XYZ file of C-alpha atoms in Angstrom:
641
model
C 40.174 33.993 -60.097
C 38.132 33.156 -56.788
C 34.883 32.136 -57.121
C 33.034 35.099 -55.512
C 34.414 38.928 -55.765
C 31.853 40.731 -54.366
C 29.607 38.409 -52.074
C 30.780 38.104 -48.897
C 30.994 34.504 -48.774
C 34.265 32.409 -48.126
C 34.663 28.992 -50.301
C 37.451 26.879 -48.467
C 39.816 24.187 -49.918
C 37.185 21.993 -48.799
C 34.789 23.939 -51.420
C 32.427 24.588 -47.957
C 31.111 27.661 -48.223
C 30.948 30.515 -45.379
C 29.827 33.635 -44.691
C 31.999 36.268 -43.660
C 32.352 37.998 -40.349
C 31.013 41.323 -39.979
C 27.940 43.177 -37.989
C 25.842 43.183 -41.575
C 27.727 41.355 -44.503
C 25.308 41.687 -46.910
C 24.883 45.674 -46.471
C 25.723 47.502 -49.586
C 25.522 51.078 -50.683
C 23.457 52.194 -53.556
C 24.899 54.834 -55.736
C 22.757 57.896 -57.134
C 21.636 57.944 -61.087
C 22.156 61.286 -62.910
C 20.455 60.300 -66.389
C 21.176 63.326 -68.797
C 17.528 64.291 -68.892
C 17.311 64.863 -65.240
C 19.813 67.220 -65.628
C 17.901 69.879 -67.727
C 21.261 72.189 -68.229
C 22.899 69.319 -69.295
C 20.328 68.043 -71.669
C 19.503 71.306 -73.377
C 23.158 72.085 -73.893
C 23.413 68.763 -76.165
C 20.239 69.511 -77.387
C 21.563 72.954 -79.134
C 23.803 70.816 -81.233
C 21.764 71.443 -84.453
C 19.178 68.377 -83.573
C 22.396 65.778 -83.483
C 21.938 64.455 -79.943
C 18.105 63.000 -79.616
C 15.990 60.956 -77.202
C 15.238 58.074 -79.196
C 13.160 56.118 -77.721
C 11.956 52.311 -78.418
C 8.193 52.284 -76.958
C 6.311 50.017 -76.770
C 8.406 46.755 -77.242
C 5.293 44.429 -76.688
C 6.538 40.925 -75.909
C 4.332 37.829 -74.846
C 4.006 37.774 -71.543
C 4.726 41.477 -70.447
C 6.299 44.013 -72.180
C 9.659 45.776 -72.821
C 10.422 49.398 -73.687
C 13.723 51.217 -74.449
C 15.191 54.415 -73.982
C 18.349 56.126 -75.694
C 19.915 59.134 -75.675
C 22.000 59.249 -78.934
C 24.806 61.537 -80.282
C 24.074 61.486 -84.276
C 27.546 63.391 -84.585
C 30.082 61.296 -82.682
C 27.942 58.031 -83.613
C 27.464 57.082 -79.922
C 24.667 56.085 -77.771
C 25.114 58.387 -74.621
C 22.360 56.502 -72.063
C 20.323 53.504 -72.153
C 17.610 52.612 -69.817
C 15.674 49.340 -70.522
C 12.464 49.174 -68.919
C 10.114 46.178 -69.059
C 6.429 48.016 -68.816
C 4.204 45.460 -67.669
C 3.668 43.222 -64.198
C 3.153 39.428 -65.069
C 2.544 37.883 -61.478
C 2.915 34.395 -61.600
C 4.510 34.640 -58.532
C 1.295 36.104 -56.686
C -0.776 33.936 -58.666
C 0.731 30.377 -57.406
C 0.993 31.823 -53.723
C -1.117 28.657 -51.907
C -1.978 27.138 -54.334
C -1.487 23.806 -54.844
C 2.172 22.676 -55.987
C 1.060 20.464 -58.655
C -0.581 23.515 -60.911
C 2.662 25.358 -60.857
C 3.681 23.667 -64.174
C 0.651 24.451 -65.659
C 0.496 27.973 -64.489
C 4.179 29.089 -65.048
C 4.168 27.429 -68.875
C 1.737 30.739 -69.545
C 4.314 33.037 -68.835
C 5.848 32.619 -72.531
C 3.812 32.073 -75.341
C 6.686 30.665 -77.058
C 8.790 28.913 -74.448
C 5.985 26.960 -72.397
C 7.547 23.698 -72.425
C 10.518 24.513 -70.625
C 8.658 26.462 -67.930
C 6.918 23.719 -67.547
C 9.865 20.960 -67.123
C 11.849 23.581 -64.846
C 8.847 23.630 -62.204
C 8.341 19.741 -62.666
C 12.499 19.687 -61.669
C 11.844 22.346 -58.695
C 8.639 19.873 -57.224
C 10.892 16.961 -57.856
C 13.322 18.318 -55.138
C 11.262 19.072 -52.972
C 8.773 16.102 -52.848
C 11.955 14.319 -53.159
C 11.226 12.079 -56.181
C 12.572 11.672 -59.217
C 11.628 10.267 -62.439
C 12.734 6.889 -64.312
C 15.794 7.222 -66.928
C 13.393 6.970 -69.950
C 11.010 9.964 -68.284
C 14.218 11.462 -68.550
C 15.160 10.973 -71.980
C 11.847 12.210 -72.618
C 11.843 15.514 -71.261
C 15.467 15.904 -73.036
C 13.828 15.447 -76.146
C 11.759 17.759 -75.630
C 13.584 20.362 -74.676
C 15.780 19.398 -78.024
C 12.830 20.115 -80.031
C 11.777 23.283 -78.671
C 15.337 24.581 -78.950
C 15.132 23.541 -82.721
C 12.137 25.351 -83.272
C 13.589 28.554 -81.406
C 16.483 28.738 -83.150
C 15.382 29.068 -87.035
C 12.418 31.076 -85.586
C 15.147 33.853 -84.054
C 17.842 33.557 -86.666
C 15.598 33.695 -89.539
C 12.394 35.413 -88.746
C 12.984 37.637 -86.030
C 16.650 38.734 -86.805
C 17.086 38.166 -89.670
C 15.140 40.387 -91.611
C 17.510 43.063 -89.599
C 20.146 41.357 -92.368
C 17.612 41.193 -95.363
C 17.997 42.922 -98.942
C 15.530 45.677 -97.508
C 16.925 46.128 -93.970
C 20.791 46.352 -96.001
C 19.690 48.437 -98.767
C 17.609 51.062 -96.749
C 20.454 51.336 -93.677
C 23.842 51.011 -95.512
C 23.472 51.097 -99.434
C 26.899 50.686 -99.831
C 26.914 47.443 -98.072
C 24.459 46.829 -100.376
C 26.731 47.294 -103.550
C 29.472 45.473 -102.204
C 27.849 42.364 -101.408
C 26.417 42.117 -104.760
C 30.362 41.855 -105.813
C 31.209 39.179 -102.509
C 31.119 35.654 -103.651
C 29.879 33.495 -100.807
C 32.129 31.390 -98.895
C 30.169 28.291 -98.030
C 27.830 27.954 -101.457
C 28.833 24.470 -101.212
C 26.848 24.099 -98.252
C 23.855 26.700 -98.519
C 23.927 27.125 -102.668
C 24.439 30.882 -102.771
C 26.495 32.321 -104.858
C 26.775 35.947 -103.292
C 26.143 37.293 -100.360
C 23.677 39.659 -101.770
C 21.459 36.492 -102.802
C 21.944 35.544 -98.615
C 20.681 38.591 -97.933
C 17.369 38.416 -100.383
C 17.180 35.160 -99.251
C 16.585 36.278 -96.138
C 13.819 39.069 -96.909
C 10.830 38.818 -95.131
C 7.811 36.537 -96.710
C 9.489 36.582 -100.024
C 12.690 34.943 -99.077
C 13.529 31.452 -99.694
C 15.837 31.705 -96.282
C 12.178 33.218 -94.173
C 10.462 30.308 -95.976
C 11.977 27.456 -95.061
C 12.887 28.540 -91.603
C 9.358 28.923 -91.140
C 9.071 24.943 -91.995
C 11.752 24.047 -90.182
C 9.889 25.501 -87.147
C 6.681 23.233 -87.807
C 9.257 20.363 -88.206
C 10.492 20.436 -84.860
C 6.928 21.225 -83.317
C 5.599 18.244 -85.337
C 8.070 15.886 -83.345
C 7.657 17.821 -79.683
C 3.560 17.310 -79.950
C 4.478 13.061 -80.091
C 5.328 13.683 -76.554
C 4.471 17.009 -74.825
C 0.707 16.395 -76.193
C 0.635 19.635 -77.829
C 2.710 23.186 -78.338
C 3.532 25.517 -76.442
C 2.130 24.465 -73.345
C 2.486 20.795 -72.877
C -0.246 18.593 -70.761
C 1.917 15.765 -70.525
C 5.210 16.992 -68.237
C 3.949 15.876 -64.658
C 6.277 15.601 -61.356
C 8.012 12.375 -61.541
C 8.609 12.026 -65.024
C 6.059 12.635 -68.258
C 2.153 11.394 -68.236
C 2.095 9.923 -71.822
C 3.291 6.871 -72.830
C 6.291 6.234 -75.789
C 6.487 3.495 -78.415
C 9.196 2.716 -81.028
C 6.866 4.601 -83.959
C 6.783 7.130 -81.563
C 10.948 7.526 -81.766
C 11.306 6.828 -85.101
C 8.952 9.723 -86.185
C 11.065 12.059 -83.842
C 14.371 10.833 -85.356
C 13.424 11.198 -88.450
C 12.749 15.228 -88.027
C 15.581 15.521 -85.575
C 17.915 14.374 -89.247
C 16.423 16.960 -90.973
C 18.394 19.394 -88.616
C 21.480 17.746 -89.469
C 22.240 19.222 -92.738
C 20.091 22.516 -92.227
C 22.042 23.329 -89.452
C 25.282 23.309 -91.319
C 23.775 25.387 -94.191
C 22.531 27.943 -91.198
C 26.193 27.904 -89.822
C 27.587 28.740 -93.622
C 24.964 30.952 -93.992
C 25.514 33.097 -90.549
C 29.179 32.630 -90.763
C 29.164 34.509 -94.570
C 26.792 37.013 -93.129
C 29.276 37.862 -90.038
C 32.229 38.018 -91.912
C 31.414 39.904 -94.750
C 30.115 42.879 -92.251
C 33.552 42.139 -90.648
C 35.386 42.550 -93.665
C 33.355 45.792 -94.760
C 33.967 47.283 -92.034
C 35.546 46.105 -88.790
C 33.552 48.322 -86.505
C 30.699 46.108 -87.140
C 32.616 43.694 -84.551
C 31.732 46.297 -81.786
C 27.938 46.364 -82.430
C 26.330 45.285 -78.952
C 29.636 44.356 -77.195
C 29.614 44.025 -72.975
C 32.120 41.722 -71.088
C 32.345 38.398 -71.411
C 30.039 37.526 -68.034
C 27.782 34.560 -69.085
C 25.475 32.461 -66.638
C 24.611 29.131 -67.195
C 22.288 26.541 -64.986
C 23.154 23.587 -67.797
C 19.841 21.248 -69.348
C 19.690 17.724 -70.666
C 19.829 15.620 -67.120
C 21.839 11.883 -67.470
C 19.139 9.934 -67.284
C 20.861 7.482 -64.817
C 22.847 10.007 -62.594
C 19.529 13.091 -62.069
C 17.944 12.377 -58.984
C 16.711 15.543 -58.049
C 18.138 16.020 -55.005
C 19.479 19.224 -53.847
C 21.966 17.412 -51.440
C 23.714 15.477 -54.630
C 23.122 18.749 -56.994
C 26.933 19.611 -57.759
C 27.312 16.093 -58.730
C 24.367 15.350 -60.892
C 24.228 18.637 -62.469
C 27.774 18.464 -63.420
C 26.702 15.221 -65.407
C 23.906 16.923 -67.184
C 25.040 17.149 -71.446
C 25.562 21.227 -70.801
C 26.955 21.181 -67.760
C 26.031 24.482 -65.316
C 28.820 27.125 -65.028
C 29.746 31.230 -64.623
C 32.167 32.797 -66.837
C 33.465 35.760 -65.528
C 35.736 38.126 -67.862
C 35.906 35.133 -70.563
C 37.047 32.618 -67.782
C 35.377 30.022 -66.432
C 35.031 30.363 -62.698
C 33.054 27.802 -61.062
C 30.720 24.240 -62.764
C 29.140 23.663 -59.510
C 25.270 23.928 -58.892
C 25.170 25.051 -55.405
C 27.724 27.706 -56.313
C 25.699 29.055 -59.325
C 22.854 29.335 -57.006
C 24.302 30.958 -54.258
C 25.467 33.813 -55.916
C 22.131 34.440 -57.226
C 20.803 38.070 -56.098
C 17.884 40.017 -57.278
C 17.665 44.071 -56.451
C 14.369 46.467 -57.005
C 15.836 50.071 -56.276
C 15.410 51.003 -60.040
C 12.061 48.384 -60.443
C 8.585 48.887 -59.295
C 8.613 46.963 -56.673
C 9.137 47.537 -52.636
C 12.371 45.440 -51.190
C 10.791 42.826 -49.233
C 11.917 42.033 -45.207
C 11.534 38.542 -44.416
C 10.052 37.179 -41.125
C 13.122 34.995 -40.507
C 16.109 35.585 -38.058
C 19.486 35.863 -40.452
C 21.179 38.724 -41.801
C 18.833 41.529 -42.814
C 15.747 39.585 -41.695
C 16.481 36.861 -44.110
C 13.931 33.997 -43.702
C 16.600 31.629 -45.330
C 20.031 32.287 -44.190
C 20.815 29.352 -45.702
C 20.912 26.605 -48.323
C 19.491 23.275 -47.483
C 23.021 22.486 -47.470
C 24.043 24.999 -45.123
C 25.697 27.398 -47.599
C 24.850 31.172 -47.058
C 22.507 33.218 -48.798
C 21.689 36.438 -49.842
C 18.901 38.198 -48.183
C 17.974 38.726 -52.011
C 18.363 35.283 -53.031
C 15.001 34.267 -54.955
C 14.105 31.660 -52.091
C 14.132 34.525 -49.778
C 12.400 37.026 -52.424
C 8.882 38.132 -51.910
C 7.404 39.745 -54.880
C 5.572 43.030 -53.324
C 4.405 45.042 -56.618
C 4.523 48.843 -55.891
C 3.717 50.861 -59.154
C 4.403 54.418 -59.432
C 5.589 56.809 -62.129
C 8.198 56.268 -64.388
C 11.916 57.933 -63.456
C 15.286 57.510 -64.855
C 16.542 58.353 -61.683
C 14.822 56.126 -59.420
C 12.465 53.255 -60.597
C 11.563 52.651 -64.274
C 11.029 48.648 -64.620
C 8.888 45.895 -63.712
C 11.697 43.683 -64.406
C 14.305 43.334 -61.166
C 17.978 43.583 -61.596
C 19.445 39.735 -60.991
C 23.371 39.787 -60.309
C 25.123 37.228 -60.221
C 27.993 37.571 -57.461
C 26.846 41.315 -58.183
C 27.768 41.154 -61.631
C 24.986 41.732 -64.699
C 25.216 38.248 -66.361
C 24.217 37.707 -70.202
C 22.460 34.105 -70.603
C 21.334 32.301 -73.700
C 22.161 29.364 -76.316
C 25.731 30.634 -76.544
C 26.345 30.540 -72.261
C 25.675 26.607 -72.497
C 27.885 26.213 -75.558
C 30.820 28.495 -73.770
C 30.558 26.438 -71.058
C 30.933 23.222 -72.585
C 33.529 24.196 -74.512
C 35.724 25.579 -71.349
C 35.058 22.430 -68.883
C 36.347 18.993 -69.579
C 35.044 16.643 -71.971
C 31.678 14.612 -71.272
C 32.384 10.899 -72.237
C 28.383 11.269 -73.233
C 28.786 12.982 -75.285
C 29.663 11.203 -78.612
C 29.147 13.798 -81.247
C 30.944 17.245 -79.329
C 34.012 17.752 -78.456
C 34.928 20.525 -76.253
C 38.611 21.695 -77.171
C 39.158 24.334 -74.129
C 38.638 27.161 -76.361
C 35.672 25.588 -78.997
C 33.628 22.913 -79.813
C 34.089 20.606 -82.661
C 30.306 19.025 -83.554
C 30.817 15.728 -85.507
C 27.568 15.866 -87.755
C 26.210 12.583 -89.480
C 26.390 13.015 -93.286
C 21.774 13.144 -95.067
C 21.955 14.942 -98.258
C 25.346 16.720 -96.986
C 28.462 14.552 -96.321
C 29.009 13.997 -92.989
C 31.388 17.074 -91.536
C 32.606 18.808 -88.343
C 31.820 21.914 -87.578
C 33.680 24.244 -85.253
C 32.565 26.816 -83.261
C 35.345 29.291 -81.323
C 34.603 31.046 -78.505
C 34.744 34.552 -79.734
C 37.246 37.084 -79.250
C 34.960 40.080 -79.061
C 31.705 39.437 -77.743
C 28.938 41.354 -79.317
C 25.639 41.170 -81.466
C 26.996 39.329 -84.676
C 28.605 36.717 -82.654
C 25.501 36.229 -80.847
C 23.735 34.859 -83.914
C 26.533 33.098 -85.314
C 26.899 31.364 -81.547
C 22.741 30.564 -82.447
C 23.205 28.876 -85.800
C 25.929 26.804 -84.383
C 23.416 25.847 -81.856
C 21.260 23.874 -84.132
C 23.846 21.494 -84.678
C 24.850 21.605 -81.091
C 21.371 21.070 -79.916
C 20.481 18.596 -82.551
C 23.602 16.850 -81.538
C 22.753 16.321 -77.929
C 18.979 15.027 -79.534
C 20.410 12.486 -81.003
C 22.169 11.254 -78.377
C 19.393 11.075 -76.156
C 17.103 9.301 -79.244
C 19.997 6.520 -78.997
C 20.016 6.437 -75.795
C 16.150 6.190 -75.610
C 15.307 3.250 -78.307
C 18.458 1.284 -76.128
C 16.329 1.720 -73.302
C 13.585 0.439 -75.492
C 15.557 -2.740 -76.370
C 16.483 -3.337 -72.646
C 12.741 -3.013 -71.565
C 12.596 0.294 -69.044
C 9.919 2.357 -70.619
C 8.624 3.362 -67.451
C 8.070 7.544 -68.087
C 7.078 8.019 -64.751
C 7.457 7.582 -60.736
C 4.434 8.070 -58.552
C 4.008 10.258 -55.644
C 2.482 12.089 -52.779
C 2.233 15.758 -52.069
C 4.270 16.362 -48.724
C 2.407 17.688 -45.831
C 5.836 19.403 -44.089
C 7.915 22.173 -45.413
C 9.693 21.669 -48.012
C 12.007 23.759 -50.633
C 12.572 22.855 -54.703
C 14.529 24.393 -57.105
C 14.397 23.902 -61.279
C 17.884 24.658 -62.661
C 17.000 23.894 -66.349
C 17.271 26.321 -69.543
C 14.857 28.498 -71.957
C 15.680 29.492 -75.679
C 16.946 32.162 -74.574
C 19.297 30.901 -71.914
C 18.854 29.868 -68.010
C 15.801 29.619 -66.434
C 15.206 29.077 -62.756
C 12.193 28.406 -60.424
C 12.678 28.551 -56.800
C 9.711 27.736 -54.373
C 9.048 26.705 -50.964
C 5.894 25.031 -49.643
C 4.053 23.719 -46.242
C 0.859 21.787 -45.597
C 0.418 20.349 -49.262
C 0.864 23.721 -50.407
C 3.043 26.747 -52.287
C 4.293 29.048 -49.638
C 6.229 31.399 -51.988
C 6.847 30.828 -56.258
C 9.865 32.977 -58.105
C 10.422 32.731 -61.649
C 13.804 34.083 -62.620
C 13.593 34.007 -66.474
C 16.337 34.929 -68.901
C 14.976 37.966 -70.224
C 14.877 39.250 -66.733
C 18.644 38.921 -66.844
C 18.821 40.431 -70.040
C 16.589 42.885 -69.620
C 17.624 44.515 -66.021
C 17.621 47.779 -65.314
C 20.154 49.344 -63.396
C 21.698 47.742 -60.100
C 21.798 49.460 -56.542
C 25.421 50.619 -57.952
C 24.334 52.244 -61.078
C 25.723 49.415 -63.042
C 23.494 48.890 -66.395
C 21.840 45.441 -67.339
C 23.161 43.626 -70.281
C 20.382 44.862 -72.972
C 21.379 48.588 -71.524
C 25.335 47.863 -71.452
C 24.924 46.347 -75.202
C 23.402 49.561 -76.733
C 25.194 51.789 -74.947
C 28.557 50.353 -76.561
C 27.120 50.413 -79.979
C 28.633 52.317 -82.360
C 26.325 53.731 -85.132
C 27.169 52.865 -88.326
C 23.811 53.189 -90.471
C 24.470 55.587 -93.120
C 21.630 58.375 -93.134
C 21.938 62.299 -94.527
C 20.196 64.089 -91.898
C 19.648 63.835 -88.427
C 15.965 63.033 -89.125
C 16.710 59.849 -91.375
C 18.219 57.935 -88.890
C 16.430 54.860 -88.344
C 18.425 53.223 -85.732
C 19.087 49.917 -87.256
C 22.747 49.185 -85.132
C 20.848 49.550 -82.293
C 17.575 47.129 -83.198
C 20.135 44.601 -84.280
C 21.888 44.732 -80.535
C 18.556 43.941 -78.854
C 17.207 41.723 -81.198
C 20.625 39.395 -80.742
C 19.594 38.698 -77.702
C 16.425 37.472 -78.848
C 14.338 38.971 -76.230
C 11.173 37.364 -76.947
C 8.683 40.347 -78.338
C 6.812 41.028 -80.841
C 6.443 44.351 -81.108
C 5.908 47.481 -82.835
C 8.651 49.792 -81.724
C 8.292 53.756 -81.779
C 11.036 56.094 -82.152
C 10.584 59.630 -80.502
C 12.445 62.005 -82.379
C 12.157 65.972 -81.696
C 9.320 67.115 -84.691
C 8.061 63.088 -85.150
C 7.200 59.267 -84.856
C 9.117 56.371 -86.785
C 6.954 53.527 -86.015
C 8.800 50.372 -87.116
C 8.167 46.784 -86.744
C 10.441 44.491 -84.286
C 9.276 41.009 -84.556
C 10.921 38.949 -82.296
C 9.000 36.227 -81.680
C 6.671 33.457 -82.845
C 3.214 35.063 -81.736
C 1.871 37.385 -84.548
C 4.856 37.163 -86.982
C 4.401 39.092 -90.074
C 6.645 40.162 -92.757
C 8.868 41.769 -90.223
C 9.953 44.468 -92.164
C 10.207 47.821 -91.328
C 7.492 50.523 -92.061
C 8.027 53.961 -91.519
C 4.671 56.062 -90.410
C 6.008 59.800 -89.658
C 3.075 61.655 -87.354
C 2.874 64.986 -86.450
């Protein structure tokens, strides 16, 4: 498979890139939406089917920084989700907000736009100034910032699994949705007791009830564990004072390490009884009823911008990107229909497009003289880019009223190579586990087709743990890909804590380089990596200053609306493949729980109280997905008039 499909660029034997011939290459034509409810003859004819096809909307789906609604049209009858249209409902801005400003309060600034993933907005816009003021920062200011995005990963990842997911999985959730899944796991002895000490999978499932569960509980602690060890160096949590260009602003001691090592153990054995756990969970569903392996499935298109820089090989440079990026612990890649199609930077980032027909936003013309006015034609490498590549992107808000037709989203539609691309813990892990091993690594072995984790023994024996890239992609692999990313993450921590106290030994403790702000243009990128998958930050600036800021976050990947072509974003592609397997009586009873659990496997960073519009009422039900505001997460129905 060639590395681009779509794009019109040419990649030689050479791997130079160029673009093709033609009077506009980067001209496309958009195709024409026909949702069902803009087709009233259409809609009313399903309607007459004694109340079995319903709009069922999800609104509002409040997350932290913006906010995320989501509309179905469902066939109760056939058990089939007939249209999706995912439609983020708020403009955030940052990108007007840091236009001339000065460069160095982009970290600052951009960390607001999650309240639970601040650190790493802050560490990609520290990489993005780094390129372009053309410093970089000394190996243990590296090790540093790998730590901490370590920690924030292992406070993400019992936070979704357990409190924002997994209540979907809970005694209530299972006994409300699917009694007789209910029954049967009462009956289902549990596979890995020797790890997690259940003895059914009914007792998983109470375990993980919300506030009452021992599973909730002690995910909830595990959290404060790893935000306990993050505040030793990032200050404090979620927004860190300490990640600066060049490196980190506070200073690390041996106590320092120790106390992080010491909670970075912990994860050792609790992330093998999460894998047990998530792996009985999975395959008992499987086993009860194979359909369940369909529940949020889309093609196996993952995007990856790879974290955790080698501390001696990351010099920030865009010229040497391919080569120090490739050395980073999760290395960057694309995997297009389950194959992996390209590891290098520069190609990642030239196939990076972002489209507004369906978004509330006008298309932007640049000033400059390449294809379609781009200002950029180019890389600083000369590669070719997109007139909609984010550093030729100019963020024009344009609201207007809501169509399924036209525009219906604040968030933009990013393609990759044209392509909707799913990103998140499980993109970094696929990728490692497709490219060749990383003599790094010491504890991970990528196999070609998994990767085998070789976990230090605490209170468990020491084990490996294997986790296979999945046949069928879908919802219940997403979570089991997330509990194997505690050891995976934890893993790569531990590395970098040896790696950091040898440092130590050898005497380079510098954490930072210093620097001036340039005076002439310059461009930066940040290829780093959020919970919830890539994250990018692209900017260019003149005269000491930011000329232009985009953010390209991974629930704007996730949660795209359609494409100039009418193709549907991943959250949208997910639900609409969903099957429906709750078991309900009546039309009126159904309380959409295959569909929650597809968007909530995504993690898409919300909380939120989530409304579903039925013909004569108003289910309002909880959908916690993230940190902020967490309550019992359960789900409370409230009919209205």
């Amino acid at each position: 498979m060639s590395t681009f499909t779509e794009l019109p660029i040419d990649l030689g034997d050479d791997g130079r890139a160029s673009l093709k011939d033609g009077p506009d290459p980067w001209a496309y034509e958009t195709k024409e939406l026909h949702p069902i409810e803009d087709t009233p003859e259409k809609l009313a004819k399903l309607l007459e089917r004694d109340g079995q096809v319903r709009r069922v909307d999800f609104d509002p789906v409040t997350r932290v920084a913006g906010a995320l609604a989501f509309h179905t049209v469902v066939d109760l009858e056939s058990r089939q989700v007939l249209e999706t249209d995912s439609m983020a409902t708020l403009f955030r801005g940052y990108e007007i907000i840091l236009k001339g400003r000065d460069p160095r309060d982009a970290i600052f600034i951009s960390s607001r736009a999650c309240g639970v993933c601040g650190g790493v907005h802050a560490t990609t816009s520290a990489l993005a100034l780094e390129m372009a003021f053309g410093i970089q920062p000394p190996p243990m200011g590296t090790v540093a910032r790998n730590l901490l995005l370590s920690l924030e990963y292992l406070y993400d990842h019992p936070l979704h699994l357990f409190l924002l997911a997994g209540p979907d999985f809970s005694e209530p959730a299972v006994r409300s949705t699917n009694p007789e899944l209910w029954s049967k796991a009462q009956d289902t002895p549990a596979a890995g007791k020797a790890k997690h000490g259940f003895n059914t999978v009914a007792e998983i499932m109470t375990g993980m009830t919300p506030l009452t569960g021992s599973l909730y509980a002690e995910a909830l602690h595990m959290t404060r564990v790893a935000r306990e060890a993050y505040v030793l160096i990032g200050g404090k949590y979620p927004h860190p004072q300490t990640v600066v260009p060049g490196g980190i602003s506070a200073t690390i001691d041996a106590s320092d390490m120790n106390e992080i090592m010491l909670r970075i153990g912990k994860f050792f054995d609790y992330g093998q009884k999460v894998v047990a756990i998530w792996d009985d969970i999975v395959e008992f569903f499987y086993e009860a009823n194979p359909q369940y392996r369909h529940i949020g499935t889309r093609p196996k298109n993952l995007i990856e911008t790879g974290q955790w820089d080698d501390p001696y090989a990351y010099d920030g440079t865009y010229a040497n990107v391919d080569s120090w990026a490739r050395q980073r612990w999760s290395t960057p890649g694309v995997i297009v229909e389950g194959k992996l199609v390209t590891t290098a930077m520069t190609a990642v980032n030239m196939g990076l497009e972002e489209f507004v027909e369906h978004s509330f936003y006008e298309e932007w013309t640049g000033n400059g003289k390449g294809p379609r006015g781009a200002q950029f034609p180019e890389d600083p490498l000369g590669n070719p880019l997109s007139p909609y590549h984010p550093w030729n992107k100019d963020t024009i808000p344009k609201p207007g009223s809501t169509s399924w037709k036209e525009k219906y989203s604040w968030s933009t539609a990013p393609r990759w190579d044209r392509k909707a691309m799913e990103t998140g813990p499980f993109s970094r892990m696929w990728v490692t586990a497709l490219s060749p091993p990383n003599d790094k690594t010491k504890f991970i072995e990528p196999t070609g087709h998994s990767l085998r984790m070789n976990v230090p023994g605490g209170a468990l024996p020491k084990a490996t743990v294997e986790w296979h890239v999945p046949e069928i992609w879908g919802a219940f692999e997403r979570n089991r890909a997330r509990a194997n990313a505690i050891l995976y993450t934890a893993l790569i921590a531990y590395d970098n804590l040896l790696m950091g106290l040898d440092m130590m030994r050898k005497g380079e403790t510098a954490v930072s380089t210093s620097y001036k702000v340039p005076k002439d243009f310059r461009m930066g990128a940040g290829f780093w990596g959020a919970g919830r998958g890539s994250l990018t930050h692209h900017l260019t600036m003149d005269d000491g200053v930011l000329e232009n800021y985009q953010i390209l976050t991974p629930s704007t990947w996730m949660a795209s609306p359609k494409d100039p072509w009418g193709n549907p974003g991943p959250y949208e592609e997910a639900v609409l493949a969903t099957p429906l397997l709750e078991n309900f009586e009546k039309p009126e009873d159904f309380k959409g729980i295959d569909v929650l659990r597809t968007i909530r496997s995504f993690d898409p960073c919300m909380p939120c109280t989530t409304h579903i519009h039925t013909d004569d009422r108003v289910i309002t039900r909880e959908v916690i997905t993230c940190a902020c505001g967490v309550d019992d997460g359960s789900d409370h129905n409230h009919a209205h008039a």
